[in-house]
Every structure is written in structure tokens, then in C-alpha cells.
Amino acid sequence: MTTVRQFLRKHGWSYLFILPSMTTFTIFVLVPVVWSFIISFQRYSLARGGVWMDPLYANYERAFTMLGGIFVTAIRNTVIYTLFTVTTNILVGLILASLIQPLSHRLRTFFRAAYYLPAVTSALIVGMTWAYIFNGQWGFANYLLRLIGIAPMRWLSDPDIALGSVTLSAMLTIPATAVVLYSAAMGAIPAEFYEAAELDGASAIRKWWHITVPLIKSTTLYLVVLYTIASFEVFERIYIMVPSGVGNSTQTIVTQIYNNGFKDFNFGVASAQAFVLFLIISSVAVFQFRALRSDVEY
């Protein structure tokens, strides 16, 4: 007890500075999350409150079995979307940052600002733009196809290619955060490493592969986790580009949570699906941290 009093007397005042943010976090994040976890075991109604399910895991079972197992389809679609978009965003960000790095300071600053512009653009505006591009009647994508003699495609209304069209739109969007963070990480690598490699006669490609890529591994890990979480939570792009869902071909985990929670008012199942999403993201993040943890320091 004496130790606690001494600690509070010495450091207690400093915790007053984080009290506002901790209060906000508790009210708007922690309490809703705990409440949602409780609701995932209940049949919940805004008018009558919650009633515990029998058995308790009934909502989790219904999440996978209701509507012919559409949630399993949504998980599959989300995993496909995540695999393609995360891989493309990391590779494109790494390549663009590598091309920017040798330029002069003024040009690097210009390109960093130019490539970061998509990050400050509303996701709704980006989704609407791609919906216009993939419009089946007068979209720019079909205009290009006509120029090279290929028949127009129903990009967003054909169930066989609708998910691919949405995924392609995400892959073709400049990964602004990756470009900026990779560029900053490359700028922090000591020049002595490259000078020593040049003395050994290493080519530009070998220097990039054996010096740059290993020394920015921690940035790669951060970006992979960041983009994976964002991809698993994709909603705005799907909601804007294919609001009808084109059957179930573009359903994702979050669109299912939205439909069950805010359209069907099935809060128990929606909460259960949200925690399934939490478990999936947590498991993938743990795997990524183990696979990509950096063993190189400088």
C-alpha cells in the first residue's frame, strides 16, 4: 500500500493528462464493445431489451446457418478481396517509394504530396468515381474496351465478375499511406550501407533487395497489418458500387453485419458476426507479426 501511495504521489498528476482521452475511449469504444459482446448471446430488442439465448451460442450458430450459409460466402469474398488488395497495395507502394527515393529532395516532396492526395479523399467519393468508371452503359472502362474492339462488360451487374471489379478498383487505387511510409523509412537508412555495397560492386537491384527491403521490414509489417484490417472491414466501396449486392456475389463480412443489425434489426446475430470478424482479424494479425517480425536492426 505504501508503494502504491508513493507511486501516486510521484506520478499521479501525470495521469491527469491522459484522463480525457481515457474517458472518451471508455465511453465510446470500450463500453460499446463489451455491450456488443453481451448482446451476441442475447435476443435483443430496442423496446424490450435483451433475453439470454438457449443455448448461449445460438446467435453464433445462426450467424453461419441462416439464409443458406450466406455468412460463409461473405467470409470467402472478404478473404479473396483482402488477399488481392493487400498484396497489390504493398507491392505498388514499395515500387513507387523506391522510384521516388533517388530523386532530389524537392521532387521527393512533390511526389509524396501528390501520391498522398487519395488518402484525404472521402471513401464515398472514391467509390462513386469507380462506379461511374465501371458503369455498364457509358462507363470509361467499357469505352476503352470498345476502342480495342472488345464487347462491353457488365462490370458491376454480372455476378461472375462483380467482386472482381470491386477488387480491381481497390487494386488500382494508389496506396497513399504505403508510398509515404515506405519513402520515410527508406530515407532513414544510413547511406554508409549503400556506400559499402558500392565498394563491393553491388548493382542497384542487389542493393535494393539486400539492403533496402530487409531494413524496411518493420514498415512492411505495419502496412500489412494496417491494410489487412482495412480490407477485412471493407464496406463503403461495396455499398456504393454494388448496393444491391448482385445476389450474394459481393457480400462481405461487414455488409452482412450491416444488413442483420440495421436492416433486419437482428442485433444478436450481427454482434456475433462482429466478434467472428474480430477473431479472424486477431488471428491473421498474430500470424503476420510472427511471419514478418524484423530480425534486422541498424
GROMACS .gro file of C-alpha atoms in nm, residues 153-268:
model
  116
  153MET     CA    1  -1.893  -0.588  -6.998
  154ARG     CA    2  -2.146  -0.571  -6.715
  155TRP     CA    3  -1.875  -0.492  -6.461
  156LEU     CA    4  -2.100  -0.437  -6.160
  157SER     CA    5  -2.415  -0.629  -6.257
  158ASP     CA    6  -2.268  -0.964  -6.365
  159PRO     CA    7  -2.245  -1.192  -6.056
  160ASP     CA    8  -1.942  -1.369  -6.204
  161ILE     CA    9  -1.724  -1.056  -6.225
  162ALA     CA   10  -1.881  -0.804  -5.982
  163LEU     CA   11  -1.650  -0.896  -5.690
  164GLY     CA   12  -1.352  -0.892  -5.927
  165SER     CA   13  -1.450  -0.542  -6.047
  166VAL     CA   14  -1.469  -0.407  -5.692
  167THR     CA   15  -1.138  -0.575  -5.606
  168LEU     CA   16  -0.978  -0.434  -5.922
  169SER     CA   17  -1.091  -0.082  -5.827
  170ALA     CA   18  -0.915  -0.119  -5.490
  171MET     CA   19  -0.601  -0.258  -5.655
  172LEU     CA   20  -0.584   0.035  -5.900
  173THR     CA   21  -0.621   0.299  -5.628
  174ILE     CA   22  -0.282   0.447  -5.529
  175PRO     CA   23  -0.178   0.315  -5.182
  176ALA     CA   24  -0.102   0.661  -5.044
  177THR     CA   25  -0.010   0.556  -4.691
  178ALA     CA   26   0.228   0.286  -4.817
  179VAL     CA   27   0.409   0.528  -5.050
  180VAL     CA   28   0.461   0.790  -4.779
  181LEU     CA   29   0.567   0.548  -4.503
  182TYR     CA   30   0.798   0.346  -4.729
  183SER     CA   31   0.954   0.669  -4.856
  184ALA     CA   32   1.018   0.790  -4.499
  185ALA     CA   33   1.161   0.450  -4.396
  186MET     CA   34   1.398   0.441  -4.695
  187GLY     CA   35   1.516   0.794  -4.617
  188ALA     CA   36   1.616   0.682  -4.266
  189ILE     CA   37   1.854   0.406  -4.387
  190PRO     CA   38   2.217   0.516  -4.327
  191ALA     CA   39   2.398   0.600  -4.653
  192GLU     CA   40   2.705   0.407  -4.528
  193PHE     CA   41   2.533   0.078  -4.606
  194TYR     CA   42   2.490   0.170  -4.972
  195GLU     CA   43   2.843   0.312  -4.996
  196ALA     CA   44   2.989  -0.012  -4.859
  197ALA     CA   45   2.782  -0.214  -5.108
  198GLU     CA   46   2.904   0.005  -5.395
  199LEU     CA   47   3.265  -0.060  -5.292
  200ASP     CA   48   3.187  -0.432  -5.321
  201GLY     CA   49   3.048  -0.374  -5.671
  202ALA     CA   50   2.681  -0.439  -5.591
  203SER     CA   51   2.429  -0.339  -5.858
  204ALA     CA   52   2.130  -0.114  -5.789
  205ILE     CA   53   1.894  -0.415  -5.785
  206ARG     CA   54   2.114  -0.609  -5.539
  207LYS     CA   55   2.140  -0.305  -5.310
  208TRP     CA   56   1.762  -0.267  -5.317
  209TRP     CA   57   1.698  -0.634  -5.246
  210HIS     CA   58   1.972  -0.697  -4.985
  211ILE     CA   59   1.974  -0.358  -4.805
  212THR     CA   60   1.653  -0.161  -4.863
  213VAL     CA   61   1.396  -0.442  -4.842
  214PRO     CA   62   1.532  -0.605  -4.519
  215LEU     CA   63   1.580  -0.271  -4.341
  216ILE     CA   64   1.220  -0.158  -4.402
  217LYS     CA   65   1.072  -0.488  -4.285
  218SER     CA   66   0.916  -0.329  -3.975
  219THR     CA   67   0.737  -0.077  -4.200
  220THR     CA   68   0.618  -0.363  -4.421
  221LEU     CA   69   0.477  -0.540  -4.115
  222TYR     CA   70   0.291  -0.228  -4.005
  223LEU     CA   71   0.146  -0.171  -4.353
  224VAL     CA   72   0.045  -0.536  -4.399
  225VAL     CA   73  -0.145  -0.535  -4.069
  226LEU     CA   74  -0.298  -0.193  -4.144
  227TYR     CA   75  -0.417  -0.286  -4.494
  228THR     CA   76  -0.539  -0.629  -4.381
  229ILE     CA   77  -0.761  -0.477  -4.112
  230ALA     CA   78  -0.894  -0.215  -4.357
  231SER     CA   79  -0.966  -0.482  -4.621
  232PHE     CA   80  -1.148  -0.712  -4.380
  233GLU     CA   81  -1.363  -0.413  -4.279
  234VAL     CA   82  -1.442  -0.304  -4.637
  235PHE     CA   83  -1.793  -0.158  -4.656
  236GLU     CA   84  -1.819   0.186  -4.820
  237ARG     CA   85  -1.676   0.073  -5.155
  238ILE     CA   86  -1.913  -0.228  -5.170
  239TYR     CA   87  -2.213  -0.027  -5.051
  240ILE     CA   88  -2.159   0.248  -5.311
  241MET     CA   89  -2.052   0.040  -5.612
  242VAL     CA   90  -2.292  -0.257  -5.577
  243PRO     CA   91  -2.570  -0.156  -5.333
  244SER     CA   92  -2.786  -0.449  -5.450
  245GLY     CA   93  -2.510  -0.699  -5.373
  246VAL     CA   94  -2.564  -0.869  -5.715
  247GLY     CA   95  -2.717  -1.167  -5.540
  248ASN     CA   96  -2.461  -1.273  -5.284
  249SER     CA   97  -2.159  -1.236  -5.510
  250THR     CA   98  -2.029  -0.918  -5.342
  251GLN     CA   99  -2.144  -0.978  -4.985
  252THR     CA  100  -1.866  -0.923  -4.730
  253ILE     CA  101  -1.850  -0.973  -4.356
  254VAL     CA  102  -1.928  -0.610  -4.275
  255THR     CA  103  -2.214  -0.584  -4.525
  256GLN     CA  104  -2.366  -0.889  -4.355
  257ILE     CA  105  -2.325  -0.725  -4.013
  258TYR     CA  106  -2.487  -0.408  -4.151
  259ASN     CA  107  -2.779  -0.598  -4.307
  260ASN     CA  108  -2.851  -0.801  -3.993
  261GLY     CA  109  -2.805  -0.512  -3.749
  262PHE     CA  110  -2.951  -0.209  -3.926
  263LYS     CA  111  -3.191  -0.355  -4.184
  264ASP     CA  112  -3.328  -0.666  -4.011
  265PHE     CA  113  -3.268  -0.538  -3.653
  266ASN     CA  114  -3.123  -0.879  -3.564
  267PHE     CA  115  -2.873  -0.731  -3.321
  268GLY     CA  116  -2.774  -1.061  -3.158
   0.00000   0.00000   0.00000
